[in-house]
Coordinates of C-alpha atoms in Angstrom, one line a residue:
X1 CA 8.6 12.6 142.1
X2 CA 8.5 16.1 143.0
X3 CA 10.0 16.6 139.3
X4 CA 7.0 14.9 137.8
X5 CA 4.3 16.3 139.6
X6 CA 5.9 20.2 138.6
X7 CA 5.9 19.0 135.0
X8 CA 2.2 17.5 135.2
X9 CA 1.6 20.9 137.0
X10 CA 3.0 22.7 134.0
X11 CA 1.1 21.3 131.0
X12 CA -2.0 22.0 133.5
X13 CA -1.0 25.8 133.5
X14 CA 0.1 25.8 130.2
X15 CA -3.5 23.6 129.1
X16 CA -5.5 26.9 131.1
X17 CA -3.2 29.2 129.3
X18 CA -3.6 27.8 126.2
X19 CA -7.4 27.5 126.7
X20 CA -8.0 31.4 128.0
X21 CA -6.0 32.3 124.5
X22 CA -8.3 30.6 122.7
X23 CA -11.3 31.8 124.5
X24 CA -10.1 35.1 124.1
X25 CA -9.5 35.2 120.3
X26 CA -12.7 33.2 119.6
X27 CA -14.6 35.1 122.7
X28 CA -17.6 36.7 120.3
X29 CA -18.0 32.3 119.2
X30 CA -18.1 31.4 122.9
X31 CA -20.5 33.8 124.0
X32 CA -22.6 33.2 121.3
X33 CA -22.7 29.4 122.1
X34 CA -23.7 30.3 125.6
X35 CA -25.9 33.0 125.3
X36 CA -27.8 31.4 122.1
X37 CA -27.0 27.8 121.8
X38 CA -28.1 25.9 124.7
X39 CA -27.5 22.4 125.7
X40 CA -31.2 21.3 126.5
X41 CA -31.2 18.7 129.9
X42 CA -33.4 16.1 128.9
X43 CA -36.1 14.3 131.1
X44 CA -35.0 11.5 133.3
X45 CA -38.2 10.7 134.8
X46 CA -38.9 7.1 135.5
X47 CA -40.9 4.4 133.3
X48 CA -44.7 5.8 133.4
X49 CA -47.1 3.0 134.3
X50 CA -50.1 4.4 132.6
X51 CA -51.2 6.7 129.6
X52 CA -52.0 9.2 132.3
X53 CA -48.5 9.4 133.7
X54 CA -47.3 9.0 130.6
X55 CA -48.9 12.1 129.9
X56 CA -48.3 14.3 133.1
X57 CA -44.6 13.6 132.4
X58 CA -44.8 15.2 129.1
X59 CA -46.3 17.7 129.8
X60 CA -44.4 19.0 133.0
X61 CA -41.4 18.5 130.7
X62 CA -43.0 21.0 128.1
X63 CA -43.2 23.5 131.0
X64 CA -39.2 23.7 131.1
X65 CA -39.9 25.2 127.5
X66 CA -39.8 28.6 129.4
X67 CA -36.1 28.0 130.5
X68 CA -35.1 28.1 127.4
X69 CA -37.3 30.3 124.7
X70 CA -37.6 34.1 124.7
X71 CA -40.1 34.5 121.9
X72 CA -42.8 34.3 124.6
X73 CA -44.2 37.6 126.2
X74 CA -45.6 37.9 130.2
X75 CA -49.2 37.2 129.5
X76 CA -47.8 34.5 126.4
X77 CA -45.8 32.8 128.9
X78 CA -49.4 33.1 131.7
X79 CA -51.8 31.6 128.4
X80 CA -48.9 28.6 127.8
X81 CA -48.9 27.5 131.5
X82 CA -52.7 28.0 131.6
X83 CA -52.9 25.5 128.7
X84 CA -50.8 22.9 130.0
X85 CA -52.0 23.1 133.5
X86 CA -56.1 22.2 131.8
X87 CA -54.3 19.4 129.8
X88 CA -52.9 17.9 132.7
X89 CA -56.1 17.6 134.3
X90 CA -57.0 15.6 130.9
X91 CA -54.0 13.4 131.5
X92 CA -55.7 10.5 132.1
X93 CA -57.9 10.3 129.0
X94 CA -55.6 12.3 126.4
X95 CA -55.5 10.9 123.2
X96 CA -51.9 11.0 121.5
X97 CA -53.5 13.1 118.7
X98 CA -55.3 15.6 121.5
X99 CA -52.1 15.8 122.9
X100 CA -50.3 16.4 120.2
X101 CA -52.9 19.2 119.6
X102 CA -52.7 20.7 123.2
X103 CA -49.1 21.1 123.4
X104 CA -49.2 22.8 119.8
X105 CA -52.0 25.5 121.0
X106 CA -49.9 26.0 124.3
X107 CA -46.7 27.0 122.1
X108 CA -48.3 28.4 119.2
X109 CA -49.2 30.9 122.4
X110 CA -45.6 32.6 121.6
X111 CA -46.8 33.7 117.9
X112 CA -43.2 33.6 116.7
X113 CA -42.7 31.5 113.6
X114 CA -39.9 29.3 115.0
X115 CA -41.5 28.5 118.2
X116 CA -43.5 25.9 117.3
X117 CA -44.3 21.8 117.8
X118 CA -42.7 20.2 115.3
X119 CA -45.3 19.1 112.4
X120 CA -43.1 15.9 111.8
X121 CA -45.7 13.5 113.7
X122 CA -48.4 15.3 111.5
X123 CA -46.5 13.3 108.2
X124 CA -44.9 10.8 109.5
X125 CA -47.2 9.5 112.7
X126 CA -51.1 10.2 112.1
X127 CA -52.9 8.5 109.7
X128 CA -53.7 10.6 106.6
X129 CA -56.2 10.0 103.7
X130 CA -54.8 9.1 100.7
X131 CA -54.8 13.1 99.2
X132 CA -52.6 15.9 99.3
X133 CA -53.7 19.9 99.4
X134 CA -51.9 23.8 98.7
X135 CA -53.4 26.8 98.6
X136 CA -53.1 29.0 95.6
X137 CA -54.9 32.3 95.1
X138 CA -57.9 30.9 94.1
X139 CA -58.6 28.2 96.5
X140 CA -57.6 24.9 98.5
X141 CA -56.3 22.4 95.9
X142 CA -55.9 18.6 96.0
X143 CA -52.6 18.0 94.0
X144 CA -51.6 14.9 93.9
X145 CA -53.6 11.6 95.5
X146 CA -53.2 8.0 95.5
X147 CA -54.1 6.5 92.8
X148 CA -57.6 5.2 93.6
X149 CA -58.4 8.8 94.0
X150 CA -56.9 9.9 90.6
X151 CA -60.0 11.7 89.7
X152 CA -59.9 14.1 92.7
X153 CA -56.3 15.4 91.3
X154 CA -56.8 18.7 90.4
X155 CA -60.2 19.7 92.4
X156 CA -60.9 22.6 94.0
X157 CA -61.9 22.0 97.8
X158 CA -65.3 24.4 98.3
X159 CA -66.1 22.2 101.9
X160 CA -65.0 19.9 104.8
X161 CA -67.2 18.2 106.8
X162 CA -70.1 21.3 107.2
X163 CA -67.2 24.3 106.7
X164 CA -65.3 26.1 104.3
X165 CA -61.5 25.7 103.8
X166 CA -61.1 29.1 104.8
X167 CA -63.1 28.2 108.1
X168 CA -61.3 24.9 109.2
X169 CA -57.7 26.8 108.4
X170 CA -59.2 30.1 111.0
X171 CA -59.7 27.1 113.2
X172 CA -56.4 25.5 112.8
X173 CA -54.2 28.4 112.9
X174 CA -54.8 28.2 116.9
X175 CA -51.8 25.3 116.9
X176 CA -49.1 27.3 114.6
X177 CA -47.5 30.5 115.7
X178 CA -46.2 33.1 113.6
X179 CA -47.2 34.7 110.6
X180 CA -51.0 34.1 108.9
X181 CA -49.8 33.0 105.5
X182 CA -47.5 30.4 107.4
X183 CA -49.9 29.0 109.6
X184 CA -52.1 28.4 106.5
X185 CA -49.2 26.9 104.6
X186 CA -48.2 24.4 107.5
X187 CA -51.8 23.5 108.1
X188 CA -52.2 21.4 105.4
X189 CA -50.6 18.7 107.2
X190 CA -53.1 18.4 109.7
X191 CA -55.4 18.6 106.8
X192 CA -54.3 15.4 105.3
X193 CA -55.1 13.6 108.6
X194 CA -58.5 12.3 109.4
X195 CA -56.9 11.7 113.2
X196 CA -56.0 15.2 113.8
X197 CA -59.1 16.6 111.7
X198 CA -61.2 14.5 114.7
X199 CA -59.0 15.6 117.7
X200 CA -59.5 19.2 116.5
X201 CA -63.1 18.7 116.5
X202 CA -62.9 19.1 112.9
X203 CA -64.1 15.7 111.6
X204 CA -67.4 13.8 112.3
X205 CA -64.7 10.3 112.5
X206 CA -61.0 9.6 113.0
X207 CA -60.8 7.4 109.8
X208 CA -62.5 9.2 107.2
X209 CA -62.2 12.6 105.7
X210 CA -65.4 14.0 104.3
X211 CA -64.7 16.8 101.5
X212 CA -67.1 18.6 99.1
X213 CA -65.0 19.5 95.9
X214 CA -65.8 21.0 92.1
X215 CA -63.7 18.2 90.0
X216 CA -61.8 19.2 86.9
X217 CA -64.9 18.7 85.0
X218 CA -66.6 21.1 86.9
X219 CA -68.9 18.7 88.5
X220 CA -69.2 19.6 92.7
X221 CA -69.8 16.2 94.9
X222 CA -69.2 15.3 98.2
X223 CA -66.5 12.1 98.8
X224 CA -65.6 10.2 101.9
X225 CA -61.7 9.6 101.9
X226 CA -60.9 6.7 104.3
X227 CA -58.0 7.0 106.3
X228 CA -55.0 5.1 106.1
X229 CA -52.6 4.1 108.8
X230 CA -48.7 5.3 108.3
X231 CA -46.2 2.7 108.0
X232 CA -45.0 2.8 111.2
X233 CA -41.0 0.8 110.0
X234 CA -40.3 3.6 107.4
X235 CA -37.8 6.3 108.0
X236 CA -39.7 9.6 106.4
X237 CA -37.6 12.4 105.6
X238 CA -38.7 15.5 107.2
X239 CA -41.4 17.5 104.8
X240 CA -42.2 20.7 103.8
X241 CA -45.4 21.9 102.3
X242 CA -43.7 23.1 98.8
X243 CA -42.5 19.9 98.4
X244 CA -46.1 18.9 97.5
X245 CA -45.8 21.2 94.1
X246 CA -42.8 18.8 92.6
X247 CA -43.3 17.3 89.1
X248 CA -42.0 13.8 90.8
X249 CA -42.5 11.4 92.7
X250 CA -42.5 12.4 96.7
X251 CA -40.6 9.9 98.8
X252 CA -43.2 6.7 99.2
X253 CA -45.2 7.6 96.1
X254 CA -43.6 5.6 93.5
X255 CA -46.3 4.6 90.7
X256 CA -49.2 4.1 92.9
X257 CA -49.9 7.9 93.1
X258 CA -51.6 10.5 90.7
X259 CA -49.8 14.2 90.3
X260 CA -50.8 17.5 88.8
X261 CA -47.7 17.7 86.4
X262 CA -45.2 15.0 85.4
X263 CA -42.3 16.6 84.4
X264 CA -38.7 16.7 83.8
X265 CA -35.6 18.0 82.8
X266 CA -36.2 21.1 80.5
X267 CA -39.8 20.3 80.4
X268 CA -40.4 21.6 83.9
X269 CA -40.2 25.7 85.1
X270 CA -37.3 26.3 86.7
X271 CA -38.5 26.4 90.1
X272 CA -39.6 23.2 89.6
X273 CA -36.6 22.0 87.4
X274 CA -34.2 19.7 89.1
X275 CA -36.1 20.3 92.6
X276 CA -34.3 17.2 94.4
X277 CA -31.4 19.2 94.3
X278 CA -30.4 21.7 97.2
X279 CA -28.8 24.4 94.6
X280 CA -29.6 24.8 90.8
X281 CA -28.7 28.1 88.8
X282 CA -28.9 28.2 85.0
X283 CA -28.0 31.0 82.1
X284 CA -31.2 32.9 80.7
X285 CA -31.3 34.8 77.9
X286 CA -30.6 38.7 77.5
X287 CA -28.1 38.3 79.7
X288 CA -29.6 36.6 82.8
X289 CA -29.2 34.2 85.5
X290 CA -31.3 32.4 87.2
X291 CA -30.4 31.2 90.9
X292 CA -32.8 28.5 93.1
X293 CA -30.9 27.7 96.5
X294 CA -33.0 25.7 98.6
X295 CA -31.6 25.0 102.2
X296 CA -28.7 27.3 103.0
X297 CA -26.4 24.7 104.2
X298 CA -23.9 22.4 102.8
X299 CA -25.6 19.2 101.4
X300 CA -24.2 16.0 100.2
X301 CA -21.0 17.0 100.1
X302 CA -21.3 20.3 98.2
X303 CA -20.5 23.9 100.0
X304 CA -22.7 25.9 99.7
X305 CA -20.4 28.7 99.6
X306 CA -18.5 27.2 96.7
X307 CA -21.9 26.6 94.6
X308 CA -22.2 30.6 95.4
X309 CA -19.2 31.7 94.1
X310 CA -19.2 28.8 91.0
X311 CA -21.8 31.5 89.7
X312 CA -20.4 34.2 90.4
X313 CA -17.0 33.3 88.7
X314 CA -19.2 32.6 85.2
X315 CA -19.9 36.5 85.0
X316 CA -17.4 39.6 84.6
X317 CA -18.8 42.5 86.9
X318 CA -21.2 44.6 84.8
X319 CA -22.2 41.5 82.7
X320 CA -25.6 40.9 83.8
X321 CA -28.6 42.5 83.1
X322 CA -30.7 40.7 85.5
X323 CA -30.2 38.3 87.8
X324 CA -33.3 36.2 89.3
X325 CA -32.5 35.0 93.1
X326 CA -35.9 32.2 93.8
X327 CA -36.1 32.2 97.2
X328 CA -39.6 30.4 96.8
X329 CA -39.0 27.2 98.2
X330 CA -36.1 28.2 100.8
X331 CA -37.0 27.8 104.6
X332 CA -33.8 29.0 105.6
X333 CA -30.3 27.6 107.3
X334 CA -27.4 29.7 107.9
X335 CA -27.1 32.8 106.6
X336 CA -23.6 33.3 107.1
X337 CA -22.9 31.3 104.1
X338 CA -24.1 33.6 102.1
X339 CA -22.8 36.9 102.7
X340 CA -20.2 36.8 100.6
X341 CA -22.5 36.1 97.8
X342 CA -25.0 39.0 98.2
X343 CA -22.6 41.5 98.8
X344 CA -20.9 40.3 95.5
X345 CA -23.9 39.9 93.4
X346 CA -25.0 43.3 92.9
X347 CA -21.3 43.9 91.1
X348 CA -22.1 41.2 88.5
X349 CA -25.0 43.7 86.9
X350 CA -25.0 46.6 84.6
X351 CA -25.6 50.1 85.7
X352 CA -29.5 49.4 84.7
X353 CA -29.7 45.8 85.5
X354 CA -32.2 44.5 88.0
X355 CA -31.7 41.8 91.2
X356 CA -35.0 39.9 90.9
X357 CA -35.5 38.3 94.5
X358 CA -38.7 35.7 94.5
X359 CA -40.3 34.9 98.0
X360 CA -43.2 33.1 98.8
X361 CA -44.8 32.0 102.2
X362 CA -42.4 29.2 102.5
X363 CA -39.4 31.9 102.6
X364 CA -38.3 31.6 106.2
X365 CA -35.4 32.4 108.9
X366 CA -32.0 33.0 106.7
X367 CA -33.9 33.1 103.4
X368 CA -35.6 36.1 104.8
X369 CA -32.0 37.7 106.2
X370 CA -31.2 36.5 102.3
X371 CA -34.3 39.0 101.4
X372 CA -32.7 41.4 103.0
X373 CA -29.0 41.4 102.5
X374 CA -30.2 41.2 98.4
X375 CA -32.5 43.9 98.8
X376 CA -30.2 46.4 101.1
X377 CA -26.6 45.4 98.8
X378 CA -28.9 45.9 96.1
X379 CA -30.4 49.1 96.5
X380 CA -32.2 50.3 93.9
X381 CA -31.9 47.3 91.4
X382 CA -33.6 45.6 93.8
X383 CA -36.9 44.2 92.8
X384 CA -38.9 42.0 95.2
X385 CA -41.3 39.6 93.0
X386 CA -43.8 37.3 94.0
X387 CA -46.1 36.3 97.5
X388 CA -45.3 37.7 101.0
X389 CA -42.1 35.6 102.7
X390 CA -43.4 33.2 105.9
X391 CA -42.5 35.8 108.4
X392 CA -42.7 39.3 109.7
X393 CA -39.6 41.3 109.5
X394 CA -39.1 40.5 113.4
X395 CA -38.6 37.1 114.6
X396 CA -37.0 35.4 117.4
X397 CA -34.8 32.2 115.8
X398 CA -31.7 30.3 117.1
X399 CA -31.4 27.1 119.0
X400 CA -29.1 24.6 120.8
X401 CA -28.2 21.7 119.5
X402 CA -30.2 19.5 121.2
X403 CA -34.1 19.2 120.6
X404 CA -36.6 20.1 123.0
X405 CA -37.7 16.3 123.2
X406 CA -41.3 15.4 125.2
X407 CA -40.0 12.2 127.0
X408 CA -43.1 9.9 126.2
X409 CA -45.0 11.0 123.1
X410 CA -41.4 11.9 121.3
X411 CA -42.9 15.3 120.2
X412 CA -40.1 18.1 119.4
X413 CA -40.9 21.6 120.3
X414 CA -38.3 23.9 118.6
X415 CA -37.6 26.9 120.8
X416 CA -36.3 30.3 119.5
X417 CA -33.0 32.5 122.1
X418 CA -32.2 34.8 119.3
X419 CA -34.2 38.5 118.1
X420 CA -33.7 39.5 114.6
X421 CA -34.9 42.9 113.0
X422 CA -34.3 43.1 109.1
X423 CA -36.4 46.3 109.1
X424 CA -34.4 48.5 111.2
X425 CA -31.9 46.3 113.0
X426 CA -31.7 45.1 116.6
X427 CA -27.9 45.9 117.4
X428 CA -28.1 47.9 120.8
X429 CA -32.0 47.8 120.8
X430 CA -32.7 45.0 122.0
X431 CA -30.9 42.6 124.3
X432 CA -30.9 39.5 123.0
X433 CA -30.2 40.8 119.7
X434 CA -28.6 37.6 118.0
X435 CA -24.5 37.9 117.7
X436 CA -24.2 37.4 114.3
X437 CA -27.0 40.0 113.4
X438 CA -24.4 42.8 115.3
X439 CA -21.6 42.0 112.7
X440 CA -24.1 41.4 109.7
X441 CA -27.3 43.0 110.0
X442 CA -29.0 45.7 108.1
X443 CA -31.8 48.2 108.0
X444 CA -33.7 46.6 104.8
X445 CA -37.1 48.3 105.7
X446 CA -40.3 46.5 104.3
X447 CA -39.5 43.1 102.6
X448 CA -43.3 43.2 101.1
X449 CA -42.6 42.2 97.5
X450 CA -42.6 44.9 95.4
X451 CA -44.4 43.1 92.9
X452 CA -47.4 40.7 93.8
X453 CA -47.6 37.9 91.5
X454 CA -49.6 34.8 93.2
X455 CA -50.6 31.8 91.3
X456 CA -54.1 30.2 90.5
X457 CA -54.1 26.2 90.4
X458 CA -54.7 26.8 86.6
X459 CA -51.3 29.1 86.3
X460 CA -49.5 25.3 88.4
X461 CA -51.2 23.2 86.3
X462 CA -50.1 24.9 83.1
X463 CA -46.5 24.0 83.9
X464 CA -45.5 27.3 83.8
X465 CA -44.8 30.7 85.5
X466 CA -46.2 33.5 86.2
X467 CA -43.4 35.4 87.9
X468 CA -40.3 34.4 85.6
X469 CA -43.1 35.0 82.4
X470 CA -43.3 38.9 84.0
X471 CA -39.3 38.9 84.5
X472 CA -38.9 37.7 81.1
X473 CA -40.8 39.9 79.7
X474 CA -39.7 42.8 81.5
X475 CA -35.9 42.0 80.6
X476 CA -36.4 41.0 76.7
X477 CA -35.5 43.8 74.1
X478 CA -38.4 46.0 73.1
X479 CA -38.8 43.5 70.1
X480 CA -39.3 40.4 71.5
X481 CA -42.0 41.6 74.6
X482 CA -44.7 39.6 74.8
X483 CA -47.9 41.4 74.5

């Protein structure tokens, strides 16, 4: 006996051995993990019995945001509790779409793009009416609609309800934090919902949408849009706003809806070519490549590092003249995965050759570090083309696995641990500069394109593009430029 309990108590020593060798030779992992990825405790609090307890749980759950975000500063974190404490005396006649609302303006509090409500419910929840919207340079845009509302595609949105586009988005941009051309973006969710239009005080009704447009005829006229309820048994993927632009069918749309372009295959620009898939890269001509990742993550079963360096291995260094990296439609991932890759691509040029980067509001989190990396490895080849990227060059991002859940309502709040600086860097100024960003990081200064090239409706609608039509131009032989 004493033999076995000596043996059980060497594999226990040997287990803690084994498991301080490990610690120690992956110690940078595990702090990381504790100091940035937190496991979030959800709420156990009992059955509510009414909407108002319902409601008070939720929102003394959202007060444990604090225990795990940073982004927020002293007086943030005073306006945040100030905002949940008037809610809670609403409690009892809160709406879910009021709450929803309420819990958004409370966060957006932090003004840091990744600490924000998740806009999931505004897509997938609220009832919406029948049209979708972006903004281009020259105006609010319905894009695609159902197909009773065929003849609004295309129409310019001059009013809604007794305001301007311009007005209702100022107004919106109190539930989104983060940078302005992002909170404009995003807010066309809560555009497309009568319910949330209403609870924002907004709307005249939750189930119509009253908009004065100038069609594609040029005729202005004010239309009622009624709101429709959202299939409640459906599983809707999550959404973002770019998604809107594609030349096919959005998930649910089938034939019953009406878009701006129909396109496919080689008919469509390339950042609209193939856009259901997460990587696409092409040959160009002069001697150029064209690159569109999307989420910087492995998906369905491709690597994302391997789809990197698939492109890389069709060029001998020196090859390239240009090289086009369209970061337009890429809200981020991990940016580790693409390290390799940006240090690389730079050696694939000529000695005159350019590194095109394209960004766009809906560049965010590791497609702005992506920005960056290309624009520092790149140095003066380096040409930033398009719209302003969705953030500032400081941000606080990162995240445990777990979501920051609302026990009742289901709402998500995503919460930011980690500070990034992609302007100067944040190693040994700042404390809770992220681990990654000490190993990785550099001093990219401004990440303001270089080149501002922002589209009409009428440049979308052509089927074209304006910034690959300058690129081209720019790379073609003096020949063959365009006048």
């Amino acid at each position: 006996m004493k033999l076995f309990f000596k043996i059980i108590g060497g594999l226990f020593l040997l287990f803690l051995v084994a498991s301080a060798v490990m610690a120690a030779m992956n110690w940078q992992m595990v702090m990381q993990i504790v100091r940035y990825n937190p496991l979030v405790i959800p709420a156990m609090y009992g059955e509510p019995a009414d909407l108002q307890e319902a409601n008070e749980q939720d929102l003394k759950f959202a007060r444990k945001l604090l225990k795990y975000d940073r982004s927020f500063s002293d007086e943030a974190e005073t306006k945040f509790l100030t905002q949940l404490d008037a809610l809670n005396e609403q409690a009892a006649t809160l709406s879910k779409a009021e709450l929803y609302l309420g819990v958004a303006r409370a966060v957006a509090h932090a003004d840091n793009g990744h600490t924000n409500l998740s806009t999931y419910p505004l897509y997938s929840e609220f009832n919406h009416a029948n049209v979708k919207f972006f903004w281009f340079a020259d105006g609010l845009y319905i894009v695609r609609a159902h197909n009773m509302y065929a003849d609004l595609v295309g129409a310019r949105v001059t009013g809604i309800g007794n305001k301007t586009p311009e007005e209702i988005v100022g107004s919106l941009s109190q539930y989104l934090g983060g940078a302005a051309n992002f909170r404009r973006l995003y807010a066309t969710f809560h555009l497309e919902s009568p319910q949330m239009m209403h609870a924002a005080g907004l709307a005249a009704s939750p189930d119509a949408l009253q908009l004065t447009v100038i069609d594609r005829t040029g005729q202005e006229r004010d239309v009622a849009l009624a709101a429709v309820s959202r299939d409640a048994s459906l599983d809707v993927p999550g959404r973002r706003p770019f998604v809107t632009l594609q030349a096919i069918p959005m998930d649910g749309e089938g034939d019953d809806w009406t878009r701006t372009l129909n396109l496919t295959g080689s008919d469509a620009p390339l950042y609209l070519r193939n856009s259901d898939e997460n990587f696409f890269w092409t040959k160009l001509d002069n001697s150029g490549v064209y690159i569109r990742p999307q989420l910087l993550l492995n998906r369905d079963d491709a690597v994302l590092v391997e789809q990197f360096e698939e492109v890389l291995g069709a060029f001998s260094d020196g090859e390239l003249g240009y090289m086009v990296v369209d970061l337009r439609w890429s809200p981020g991932g991990d940016y580790t995965q693409v390290i390799d890759f940006v240090k690389s691509a730079p050696e694939k040029l000529s000695a005159d050759g350019r590194l095109y980067i394209v960004t766009g509001p809906q560049t965010f989190s590791a497609a702005i570090v992506m920005t960056a990396f290309l624009k520092y490895y790149g140095g003066e080849k380096s040409v930033i083309i398009g719209e302003q990227n969705g953030d500032r060059e400081q941000f606080w991002a990162e995240r445990g696995p777990l979501p920051f859940e609302l026990p009742n309502s289901g709402f998500s709040i995503n919460y930011s641990t980690g500070y990034h600086d992609w302007a100067n860097g944040c190693a040994d100024r700042h404390e809770y500069c992220f681990t990654q960003n000490i190993i990785h990081e550099v001093p990219a200064g401004s990440l303001a394109p270089d080149v501002m090239i922002a589209p009409t409706f009428a440049d979308y609608a052509s089927g074209g593009d304006l910034i690959m039509n300058y690129i081209l131009s720019a790379q073609a032989p003096p020949d063959q430029e365009s006048d």
